[in-house]
Every structure is written in structure tokens, then in C-alpha cells.
XYZ file of C-alpha atoms in Angstrom:
483
model
C 277.221 163.528 236.369
C 274.686 160.726 235.884
C 271.942 162.971 237.181
C 272.972 165.705 234.706
C 272.891 163.292 231.733
C 269.431 161.968 232.791
C 268.063 165.496 233.090
C 269.526 166.380 229.692
C 267.866 163.337 228.125
C 264.501 164.215 229.660
C 264.823 167.766 228.342
C 265.673 166.482 224.854
C 262.623 164.192 224.821
C 260.365 167.011 225.990
C 261.787 169.353 223.332
C 261.310 166.746 220.614
C 257.725 166.138 221.768
C 256.945 169.866 221.609
C 258.422 170.150 218.152
C 256.427 167.113 216.967
C 253.243 168.573 218.440
C 253.862 171.917 216.688
C 254.512 170.147 213.406
C 251.344 168.056 213.784
C 249.289 171.111 214.701
C 250.703 172.992 211.725
C 249.837 170.062 209.439
C 246.288 169.812 210.827
C 245.766 173.508 210.202
C 246.764 173.074 206.587
C 244.876 169.835 205.938
C 241.550 170.678 204.233
C 238.331 169.755 205.933
C 235.893 167.815 203.747
C 232.507 169.531 203.548
C 229.229 168.809 201.830
C 227.965 171.680 199.701
C 225.113 172.285 202.156
C 227.640 172.590 204.993
C 229.815 174.983 202.997
C 226.832 177.203 202.166
C 225.895 177.493 205.845
C 228.769 179.964 206.274
C 230.038 178.331 209.470
C 233.522 177.673 208.048
C 234.472 181.050 206.596
C 238.221 181.431 205.984
C 238.693 177.696 206.546
C 240.717 175.501 204.225
C 238.169 172.988 202.877
C 237.634 170.346 200.247
C 234.378 169.930 198.318
C 233.489 167.047 196.003
C 230.634 167.064 193.505
C 229.505 167.517 189.935
C 229.870 170.602 187.775
C 226.574 172.330 187.037
C 228.048 175.222 185.050
C 231.396 176.512 183.760
C 232.153 180.181 182.997
C 235.648 181.049 181.886
C 236.556 184.735 181.942
C 239.803 186.609 181.440
C 240.405 187.251 185.142
C 238.614 184.291 186.735
C 237.239 180.826 186.198
C 233.783 180.226 187.728
C 232.282 176.814 188.436
C 229.012 175.848 190.088
C 229.395 172.537 191.931
C 226.638 170.473 193.517
C 226.826 167.197 195.458
C 223.112 166.533 195.948
C 223.028 167.682 199.579
C 220.908 170.740 198.710
C 219.345 172.510 195.760
C 221.767 175.444 195.630
C 225.207 174.916 194.108
C 228.467 176.258 195.534
C 230.286 178.790 193.376
C 233.955 178.075 192.846
C 236.203 181.018 191.949
C 239.583 180.066 190.516
C 242.468 181.410 188.527
C 242.175 180.830 184.762
C 245.383 178.815 185.111
C 243.341 176.098 186.872
C 241.089 175.679 183.850
C 241.094 172.243 182.273
C 239.466 171.029 179.033
C 237.938 168.231 181.098
C 236.062 170.754 183.265
C 232.679 170.438 181.569
C 229.028 170.335 182.596
C 228.457 167.011 184.365
C 232.089 166.226 185.187
C 232.942 165.094 188.715
C 235.464 167.275 190.550
C 237.339 167.605 193.789
C 238.067 171.214 194.788
C 240.303 172.469 197.568
C 240.463 176.069 198.715
C 239.357 178.689 201.212
C 235.736 179.593 201.898
C 235.103 183.300 201.469
C 232.107 185.510 201.995
C 230.564 186.234 198.611
C 229.984 189.758 197.317
C 226.848 188.591 195.478
C 223.480 188.591 197.254
C 222.335 185.320 195.676
C 225.038 183.263 197.391
C 226.303 183.581 200.983
C 229.769 182.130 200.359
C 232.089 181.087 197.574
C 235.130 178.853 197.466
C 238.406 180.428 196.377
C 239.983 177.400 194.746
C 243.656 176.525 195.086
C 243.427 173.070 193.499
C 240.842 171.522 191.139
C 241.007 167.886 190.158
C 238.706 166.265 187.609
C 237.721 162.904 189.073
C 235.319 161.815 186.350
C 235.051 163.132 182.801
C 231.726 163.925 181.114
C 231.326 164.293 177.368
C 228.924 167.222 177.515
C 228.174 167.113 173.783
C 226.629 163.641 174.176
C 225.123 164.261 177.624
C 221.300 164.330 177.154
C 220.801 166.931 179.914
C 221.709 170.446 178.817
C 223.403 173.058 180.960
C 220.932 175.970 180.680
C 217.736 174.073 180.003
C 214.919 173.330 182.464
C 213.843 169.965 181.143
C 210.255 168.801 181.438
C 209.521 165.795 183.640
C 208.356 163.830 180.611
C 211.734 164.337 178.936
C 213.966 163.337 181.846
C 211.745 160.285 182.483
C 213.463 158.752 179.438
C 216.751 158.677 181.363
C 216.130 156.932 184.707
C 219.889 156.485 185.145
C 220.616 160.212 184.712
C 217.558 162.169 185.860
C 218.824 162.383 189.452
C 221.401 164.877 188.053
C 218.644 167.421 187.370
C 217.552 170.005 189.939
C 213.928 168.901 189.786
C 214.530 165.233 190.406
C 217.257 165.726 193.008
C 214.794 167.959 194.876
C 212.153 165.243 194.573
C 214.486 162.646 196.084
C 215.401 164.886 199.023
C 211.697 165.548 199.645
C 210.940 161.843 199.396
C 213.681 161.049 201.918
C 212.402 163.676 204.367
C 208.800 162.488 203.963
C 209.938 158.935 204.727
C 211.621 160.109 207.930
C 208.515 162.104 208.821
C 206.318 159.000 208.464
C 208.479 156.984 210.839
C 208.756 159.873 213.314
C 204.993 160.383 213.347
C 204.245 156.778 214.233
C 207.034 156.529 216.798
C 205.785 159.677 218.535
C 202.252 158.254 218.614
C 203.055 154.861 220.088
C 202.963 152.657 216.975
C 205.204 149.642 216.533
C 206.865 149.184 213.148
C 206.436 145.707 211.668
C 208.541 144.327 208.826
C 205.878 142.541 206.850
C 206.735 140.008 204.108
C 207.108 140.874 200.453
C 206.363 137.271 199.454
C 202.922 136.021 200.461
C 200.345 133.365 199.676
C 197.424 135.771 200.259
C 195.523 137.962 197.839
C 194.462 140.579 200.351
C 192.487 142.738 197.924
C 190.828 139.827 196.149
C 191.215 141.505 192.757
C 193.542 138.863 191.330
C 196.116 141.472 190.214
C 199.062 139.423 191.467
C 202.625 138.793 190.358
C 203.274 135.097 190.945
C 206.757 134.105 192.076
C 208.654 131.268 190.430
C 212.376 130.426 190.532
C 214.315 131.419 187.425
C 215.891 127.948 187.300
C 213.711 124.930 188.004
C 215.062 123.376 191.193
C 212.290 120.878 191.763
C 209.866 118.816 189.764
C 207.702 120.693 187.283
C 204.477 120.124 189.197
C 205.831 121.350 192.524
C 205.923 124.982 193.697
C 209.071 126.368 195.295
C 207.106 127.182 198.466
C 204.873 124.088 198.073
C 201.978 126.462 197.461
C 201.552 129.355 194.982
C 203.322 132.497 196.222
C 203.005 136.101 195.089
C 204.459 139.554 195.553
C 202.314 141.250 198.165
C 199.532 143.641 197.175
C 199.077 144.734 200.796
C 200.453 143.989 204.259
C 197.050 144.391 205.884
C 196.397 140.787 206.869
C 199.834 140.442 208.450
C 199.309 143.701 210.340
C 195.978 142.409 211.636
C 197.838 139.504 213.173
C 200.205 141.895 214.948
C 197.459 144.273 216.040
C 196.043 141.367 218.058
C 199.051 141.680 220.326
C 200.456 145.204 220.016
C 197.317 147.355 219.493
C 198.968 149.960 217.215
C 201.171 148.787 214.356
C 202.326 150.050 210.976
C 204.574 149.164 208.071
C 206.171 151.145 205.272
C 207.020 148.790 202.439
C 206.693 148.142 198.702
C 203.498 146.691 197.276
C 202.829 145.244 193.840
C 199.811 145.258 191.522
C 199.739 143.523 188.136
C 197.400 146.117 186.631
C 197.675 146.529 182.888
C 197.522 150.294 183.229
C 199.421 153.196 181.700
C 197.543 155.829 183.709
C 199.195 158.755 185.466
C 198.419 157.375 188.929
C 199.163 153.638 188.709
C 202.412 151.704 189.122
C 203.227 148.018 189.220
C 205.542 148.620 192.182
C 204.946 151.374 194.706
C 205.294 152.111 198.416
C 202.512 151.964 200.967
C 202.205 153.145 204.531
C 199.790 150.730 206.229
C 198.326 151.033 209.700
C 196.255 148.782 211.941
C 194.566 149.832 215.195
C 193.001 147.531 217.763
C 190.024 148.545 219.946
C 188.696 150.773 217.157
C 184.906 150.996 216.990
C 184.196 153.688 214.382
C 185.416 154.920 211.016
C 185.937 158.295 212.723
C 188.752 156.713 214.765
C 190.509 155.975 211.475
C 189.837 159.326 209.795
C 191.291 161.188 212.789
C 194.594 159.356 212.421
C 194.557 159.748 208.616
C 194.024 163.503 208.768
C 196.483 164.106 211.597
C 199.142 161.988 209.903
C 198.686 163.770 206.556
C 198.967 167.220 208.116
C 201.892 166.526 210.467
C 203.984 164.858 207.771
C 203.263 167.634 205.282
C 204.112 170.367 207.789
C 207.489 168.764 208.434
C 208.264 168.384 204.724
C 207.327 172.015 203.991
C 209.477 173.168 206.903
C 212.593 171.072 206.277
C 212.531 171.008 202.457
C 211.279 174.538 201.818
C 213.657 175.316 198.938
C 213.053 171.980 197.206
C 209.265 172.196 197.582
C 209.303 175.775 196.261
C 210.919 174.528 193.055
C 207.855 172.363 192.377
C 205.365 175.011 193.436
C 206.992 177.605 191.164
C 207.982 175.619 188.090
C 206.048 172.315 188.043
C 202.654 173.423 189.397
C 202.662 177.225 189.834
C 200.393 178.364 192.650
C 200.041 174.885 194.178
C 201.472 176.131 197.466
C 198.178 177.887 198.257
C 196.252 174.631 197.772
C 198.577 172.732 200.085
C 198.516 175.391 202.803
C 194.704 175.547 202.689
C 194.653 171.778 203.124
C 196.651 172.090 206.344
C 194.462 174.831 207.828
C 191.000 173.364 207.251
C 189.347 170.226 208.546
C 188.808 167.555 205.937
C 185.208 167.107 204.842
C 183.214 163.895 205.250
C 180.421 162.604 203.011
C 178.757 159.239 202.578
C 179.005 157.274 199.359
C 175.274 157.837 198.847
C 175.741 161.598 199.134
C 178.622 161.397 196.665
C 176.467 159.545 194.121
C 173.706 162.158 194.480
C 176.247 164.959 193.843
C 177.534 163.182 190.735
C 174.013 162.597 189.424
C 173.108 166.269 189.816
C 176.251 167.327 187.970
C 176.019 168.814 184.497
C 179.338 167.147 183.637
C 179.273 164.102 181.374
C 181.178 161.172 182.866
C 182.685 158.286 180.918
C 181.568 155.828 183.625
C 178.055 155.483 185.127
C 177.168 157.113 188.441
C 174.448 154.791 189.691
C 174.359 153.657 193.326
C 176.548 150.565 193.578
C 179.133 151.633 190.977
C 182.772 151.991 191.924
C 184.045 155.571 192.019
C 186.501 156.251 189.204
C 189.208 158.918 189.028
C 186.915 161.293 187.123
C 184.302 160.955 189.877
C 186.857 161.459 192.654
C 188.306 164.595 191.061
C 184.840 166.072 190.547
C 183.898 165.448 194.184
C 187.060 167.208 195.408
C 186.355 170.219 193.186
C 182.729 170.238 194.361
C 184.065 170.546 197.911
C 186.135 173.617 197.066
C 189.319 171.678 196.327
C 189.392 170.369 199.892
C 190.264 166.788 200.824
C 187.148 164.761 201.472
C 186.514 161.445 203.207
C 183.947 159.243 201.474
C 182.488 156.665 203.878
C 179.992 153.783 203.898
C 180.594 152.213 200.484
C 178.319 149.485 199.078
C 179.169 146.231 200.819
C 179.654 144.266 197.598
C 182.404 146.656 196.430
C 184.675 145.884 199.367
C 186.875 142.847 200.211
C 185.746 140.049 202.514
C 187.401 141.491 205.635
C 185.423 144.777 205.610
C 182.914 145.233 208.445
C 179.251 144.948 207.512
C 177.122 147.994 208.453
C 174.083 145.859 209.236
C 172.210 148.714 210.857
C 172.201 150.846 207.681
C 169.083 150.887 205.456
C 171.289 150.303 202.410
C 173.738 147.414 202.603
C 176.990 149.277 203.182
C 180.428 148.573 204.604
C 182.341 150.541 207.234
C 184.925 151.657 204.665
C 186.543 155.014 203.929
C 188.640 156.627 201.180
C 190.374 159.995 201.365
C 190.182 161.958 198.116
C 192.639 164.835 197.581
C 193.037 167.586 194.943
C 194.619 166.610 191.651
C 195.068 162.931 192.513
C 191.874 161.376 193.835
C 192.183 158.527 196.305
C 195.319 158.607 198.494
C 194.085 156.678 201.555
C 191.821 153.658 201.718
C 190.708 151.876 204.864
C 187.940 150.206 206.801
C 186.870 148.639 210.020
C 187.591 144.907 209.882
C 184.872 142.342 210.441
C 185.586 141.020 213.936
C 182.332 138.996 214.259
C 183.230 135.363 213.638
C 179.847 134.243 212.297
C 179.588 137.059 209.728
C 183.179 136.657 208.566
C 182.835 132.895 208.226
C 179.607 133.280 206.241
C 181.239 135.659 203.779
C 184.304 133.446 203.315
C 182.032 130.459 202.725
C 180.091 132.418 200.127
C 183.220 133.190 198.110
C 184.731 129.740 198.683
C 187.722 130.826 200.767
C 186.922 129.470 204.238
C 189.595 126.742 204.141
C 192.305 129.053 202.806
C 191.628 131.671 205.456
C 190.995 129.388 208.408
C 193.961 131.016 210.137
C 192.210 134.380 209.694
C 189.138 132.990 211.444
C 191.420 131.914 214.308
C 192.147 135.589 214.960
C 188.432 135.997 215.692
C 188.265 132.873 217.823
C 191.124 133.780 220.139
C 190.810 137.187 221.763
C 189.332 139.187 218.893
C 188.607 142.898 219.370
C 187.042 145.564 217.135
C 189.808 146.893 214.928
C 190.483 148.697 211.683
C 193.176 150.143 209.509
C 194.135 151.948 206.339
C 196.821 152.300 203.713
C 198.342 155.422 202.167
C 199.880 155.356 198.710
C 203.187 157.139 199.297
C 203.713 158.183 195.670
C 200.179 159.572 195.402
C 200.803 161.525 198.590
C 203.898 163.090 197.009
C 201.892 163.895 193.872
C 199.363 165.655 196.068
C 201.719 167.934 198.022
C 204.016 168.743 195.082
C 201.451 169.077 192.304
C 203.091 166.445 190.087
C 200.723 165.165 187.427
C 202.262 161.741 186.736
C 203.080 159.206 189.438
C 206.074 157.990 187.401
C 207.805 161.285 188.264
C 207.797 160.839 192.057
C 209.540 157.462 192.338
C 213.222 156.801 191.557
C 212.702 153.867 189.185
C 209.089 153.491 187.983
C 207.779 150.037 187.067
C 204.595 149.779 185.068
C 203.049 147.693 182.326
C 205.550 147.091 179.487
C 208.297 149.030 181.265
C 210.961 147.800 183.686
C 214.039 149.878 182.816
C 217.203 149.120 184.783
């Protein structure tokens, strides 16, 4: 009898467990799976019960059906929602945030692979569309949406830009990792003026915590204009290093290619004896990163090449197929002098190349990127290597000029010869301040060089965007620091 009761109990437990498992499995089947819009559009979850969250891009109410286009920023294309008119809600307006549950179905329309047959629609966040500055059927110009830095990410153009920017960032890091570079987190706050131009933002505490004549860091400190000097330190131990970080220039400029805060990719290579060693890395990096962006962000890039700069795709593809040209600064000056174009700035040997000069040189080369090398020595900072064997006093420096933008890369060999570097620092009265920099030459110095790439200018180049303020999430420039 005891054995019978024990067996009965075991059977009851097993039966209850099976019933619980069936109930749980039934519940799991019914529970909607959360999907991004990009995942839903892939078509991998047809006939599945799913939930999508995003913002309404359009509303079309018809007698038989309610149609919504919903986007969550994961891709350019929106997901069409098909619902019964009974699910309509006055709060369902352009810009409102929604949560939609339903079944993914194959769409009958060629322009969209799938659609979501909605069973439930919940408005999570209202949007007063009459006051909303972005209009439902309007393709706003970049200049217009620039007025709304807090809202412009809701537009197709700017959301595409941010996805491209994110992919380009990943491509930069992947390129350097695959090529044996070590990433260095260089400081934002520094006591050095690497460029020597004096365009610095000085840092001071908002509330005075010490005596008035004492600096917070004991010495004047600034927002960095370049990480180069810190990378040189690291290149003396790791050979190949890079950083990808913000840089700051206090230029009083409203031009289409200058910002007060921007991002720079900076590279330093030890055991580098020629400018050609630098240009090889510059060109390879430019092409590999661009190829990845064009491949992985094809739809987003096409938006720019069709609507922002029509036909620009051909220019970009030609850039990837051809080798970049190389000319000396002296050759560039001769080309400018022979030009019939009237320039606002002089084109004598020894002058700095301005944007108008750079753009003319690129056009002269058939709209191909061109490296300009061997600049006048006096135009370059103290760390640039002296080309003492040249008939004209030049420096081993290089800039890469690209179509529509001008300079995107700038670099040089660094002066590794202690006596020449010390003499130049003495001449400009900076020997004491940069004594630590001379130590790098005293203790195991090697020939080395490096370059920096303006990330925003690079994006301008591949997308055909005219103004640099339209390729960065929150532009900072003279007399403007919104948000």
C-alpha cells in the first residue's frame, strides 16, 4: 500500500511538471519577441509574434486600414505597420513614440520586404505635430535642420550621417588593430601647444578654489590641439601607436571647414625614414576605411550621393581605384602661378597654402587626391624634420588634399637629431619648456614620423557634404555652443 501511494505521488508530480511545461511553452509562444526595425526588415522572423518600438514617420488612415511607418534609427528604411482603423488614436501623429505588437507578414509591395500586422499599438510619447519644426513630407536642407541640434537626428539625412559616422569610427579602430597599432588614450588637458599657433582654450576652474595668482594645475593648462607629442613618447616604446580623440582650436572662424571642437585620428610610427612611409599608410587607411563604409552603409551613403551631392559616388569610387598623386610644394606653387585664376591670397614661394589654393590643385590633378610634400621649413612647427640636403630650405612634411574639402591629412617626419632640435627650440625660446622632449632624443631616439586625419573633413570628403557643421552631432564654433 505504501509503495502504491509513493508511486501515485511520483506520477502526480510528473503530470504537474508536464502541465507546467506545456503552459510555459504556450506562454513563450505567445510572448512577443522584441525586434529592432532592421531585424524585422531582414525577413528572418516571418509569421512571428513580435514587438517593435520606435517613432512614427508617417500616418495614413484609410477606410479599411490604418498605415504607419515606424523607424527606430537602426536603419534608413522604416517598417510599415498595417492595422485595423479601430486601433487609430488621435495621439498617433508624425514624431510620436509608439510600441507596436503584431505578426510579421510578407508584404505585397515591392518596396518593402515585410510589414507588421498590428494587434496592439500603444503611444508611449506624444508629439504635437503642428508645432514640430520637422515636417512629414518635406526633405529639409542641411542648413535648416542645423538650427535644431536637439531634433535633427530625427531626420533621415542626419540619422544616416550618424550611422555612417559610427561605422567609420569602427573601421578606423579595426584598421589599426589589423595592422599592429596600439591605441593610446591621450590626455584632453595638456600644458603643451603642439602646433605653436597659440589657438588654445585655457582651462580654469569655474569656482576659484585657490589663491587668485595660482593655477589649478600649478601651471597654465589647455584643451589639447593635438595628441602628437604624447604619441611620440609612446612611439619610443611601442613603435606603432594611434589615438582617436577630440581636439580643440580657438580659431575665430565661421568657415565651412573649421570647428572649435572636432575629432582627430593621429598616428605615430617609429623607425620611419621617409615621407613615403607615411603616405603609404595614409592612402591605405583612407581607402580601406572608405571601402568598409561604402559596403556596410550602402543605403545611408546613397542618400547623400543622390540628394546631398548628386553624382558624388563616381568621385569617391575613382578615388579608391587610382593611386594618389604626389607633388612638391615648389611644384604646387608653380602650378598656381601659371593659373589664369585670380586668388585672394598670394602664391609666392614661402606662402601658406589656403583653401582656394588646395581646391585648385585638386582640380588641376583631375579631381584626384594629391599629396603635397616638402613645405618651406619656416611654415612648420619646431618638431618637423629639416630637409638639409634640399637646395631650398624645406621640411619633411606632407598634406593630403582631397576633392571638395582641401587638406584632410597633415603629417611630417619628426626631427630626431638632438643638436638640430635643440637649436630650433633655443631660437624660439622654448628649450626649457620642452626639455622633456629633448630627453626623448637623448635616450634611445630613432627616426620617426606621424600624421593626423581630421575625421569630420574625411566624412565631408566621402559624402560630399559642403559644411563641416553637418557631419558632427553637436557642432561647436565661434559664437556658437548650443546645448
